[in-house]
Short mmCIF file of C-alpha atoms in Angstrom, two decimals:
data_model
loop_
_atom_site.label_atom_id
_atom_site.label_comp_id
_atom_site.label_asym_id
_atom_site.label_seq_id
_atom_site.Cartn_x
_atom_site.Cartn_y
_atom_site.Cartn_z
CA ILE T 113 128.01 159.33 133.74
CA ASN T 114 127.45 160.77 137.22
CA PRO T 115 123.72 160.09 137.54
CA LYS T 116 121.78 162.20 140.01
CA LEU T 117 118.27 161.47 141.25
CA LEU T 118 116.04 164.48 140.59
CA TYR T 119 112.66 163.04 141.54
CA SER T 120 111.07 159.93 142.96
CA SER T 121 107.35 159.50 143.48
CA LYS T 122 105.71 158.87 146.83
CA GLU T 123 103.68 156.12 145.14
CA LEU T 124 105.50 152.82 145.56
CA SER T 125 105.32 149.55 143.70
CA ALA T 126 106.87 146.20 144.56
CA GLU T 127 108.85 144.00 142.19
CA TRP T 128 110.95 140.89 142.58
CA GLU T 129 114.60 141.84 142.20
CA GLY T 130 117.81 139.94 141.78
CA CYS T 131 121.37 141.01 141.09
CA ALA T 132 124.47 139.49 139.52
CA SER T 133 126.37 140.93 142.51
CA VAL T 134 124.50 138.46 144.74
CA GLY T 135 125.30 135.24 142.91
CA LEU T 136 124.60 133.66 139.57
CA GLY T 137 122.57 130.68 138.45
CA ALA T 138 120.95 128.47 141.06
CA LYS T 139 122.81 130.30 143.84
CA SER T 140 121.46 133.74 142.96
CA LEU T 141 119.04 135.38 145.36
CA PHE T 142 115.80 137.22 144.73
CA GLY T 143 113.51 139.26 146.93
CA PRO T 144 110.62 141.69 146.76
CA VAL T 145 111.58 145.35 146.90
CA ARG T 146 109.34 148.41 147.15
CA ARG T 147 110.57 151.41 145.22
CA PRO T 148 109.07 154.63 143.88
CA ASN T 149 106.85 153.89 140.91
CA SER T 150 108.32 156.77 138.95
CA SER T 151 111.65 158.54 139.02
CA GLN T 152 113.72 161.02 137.11
CA ILE T 153 117.50 161.11 136.85
CA GLU T 154 119.96 163.55 135.37
CA PHE T 155 123.20 162.27 133.84
CA THR T 156 125.96 163.18 131.44
CA ASN T 157 125.86 161.22 128.20
CA ILE T 158 128.88 159.91 126.28
CA LYS T 159 129.08 163.20 124.33
CA GLY T 160 129.39 165.17 127.57
CA GLU T 161 125.85 166.53 127.32
CA LEU T 162 123.49 166.73 130.26
CA GLU T 163 120.35 164.61 129.85
CA VAL T 164 117.27 163.82 131.94
CA LEU T 165 115.57 160.43 131.89
CA SER T 166 112.10 159.86 133.31
CA ALA T 167 111.08 156.31 134.14
CA THR T 168 108.00 154.54 135.46
CA ASN T 169 107.16 151.06 136.67
CA TYR T 170 109.84 148.41 136.16
CA LEU T 171 112.31 150.79 134.47
CA SER T 172 112.11 153.05 137.52
CA HIS T 173 112.96 150.03 139.71
CA ILE T 174 115.96 149.21 137.53
CA LEU T 175 117.33 152.77 137.57
CA LEU T 176 116.92 153.09 141.33
CA HIS T 177 118.49 149.63 141.85
CA GLU T 178 121.54 150.76 139.87
CA LEU T 179 121.73 154.12 141.66
CA ASP T 180 121.72 152.20 144.95
CA HIS T 181 124.90 150.40 143.83
CA LEU T 182 126.65 153.77 143.61
CA GLU T 183 125.73 154.35 147.27
CA GLY T 184 126.85 150.88 148.38
CA ILE T 185 123.28 149.68 148.89
CA MET T 186 122.30 146.19 147.76
CA PHE T 187 118.73 145.21 146.92
CA LEU T 188 118.82 142.77 149.85
CA ASP T 189 119.11 145.81 152.15
CA ARG T 190 115.71 146.93 150.86
CA VAL T 191 113.83 143.63 151.29
CA GLU T 192 111.35 144.30 154.12
CA ASP T 193 110.68 140.64 154.99
CA PRO T 194 113.85 138.51 154.94
CA THR T 195 111.75 135.33 154.90
CA MET T 196 110.81 136.30 151.33
CA ILE T 197 114.42 136.10 150.08
CA LEU T 198 114.53 133.05 147.81
CA SER T 199 117.22 131.32 145.80
CA ALA T 200 116.73 131.01 142.06
CA THR T 201 115.96 127.32 142.58
CA GLU T 202 113.25 128.09 145.16
CA LEU T 203 111.72 130.85 143.06
CA ASP T 204 111.69 128.69 139.93
CA ALA T 205 110.06 125.81 141.82
CA TYR T 206 107.39 128.14 143.20
CA ALA T 207 106.66 129.61 139.76
CA GLU T 208 106.47 126.17 138.18
CA LYS T 209 104.00 125.02 140.82
CA HIS T 210 101.88 128.21 140.51
CA GLY T 211 101.50 128.63 136.76
CA GLY T 212 104.54 130.83 136.23
CA ASN T 213 103.60 133.31 138.98
CA TYR T 214 105.99 134.50 141.64
CA PRO T 215 104.90 134.67 145.29
CA LYS T 216 102.63 137.59 146.09
CA ILE T 217 104.42 140.46 147.76
CA LYS T 218 102.98 141.30 151.16
#
């Protein structure tokens, strides 16, 4: 409840992101997003107690993605190169052709 960002690292990492808010199945969209590699949030748990959660790598991306929703920011707003936005069908075809790997993030 009421998460608050306490810390985000200057070190960034890039991950492919998608979101159920941007379509499902073959029509869903994905794109590479750079986010802080580590973050820390404060929130109130279900018992009403204040907690702090530290996250790194992919979990940090997920937390920051979800915090963005609370600010009205979609992951597509954070994609630096719009030509890298791919549909699920396009991304799956690329991965199938390249041994399960997604396109390299520039």
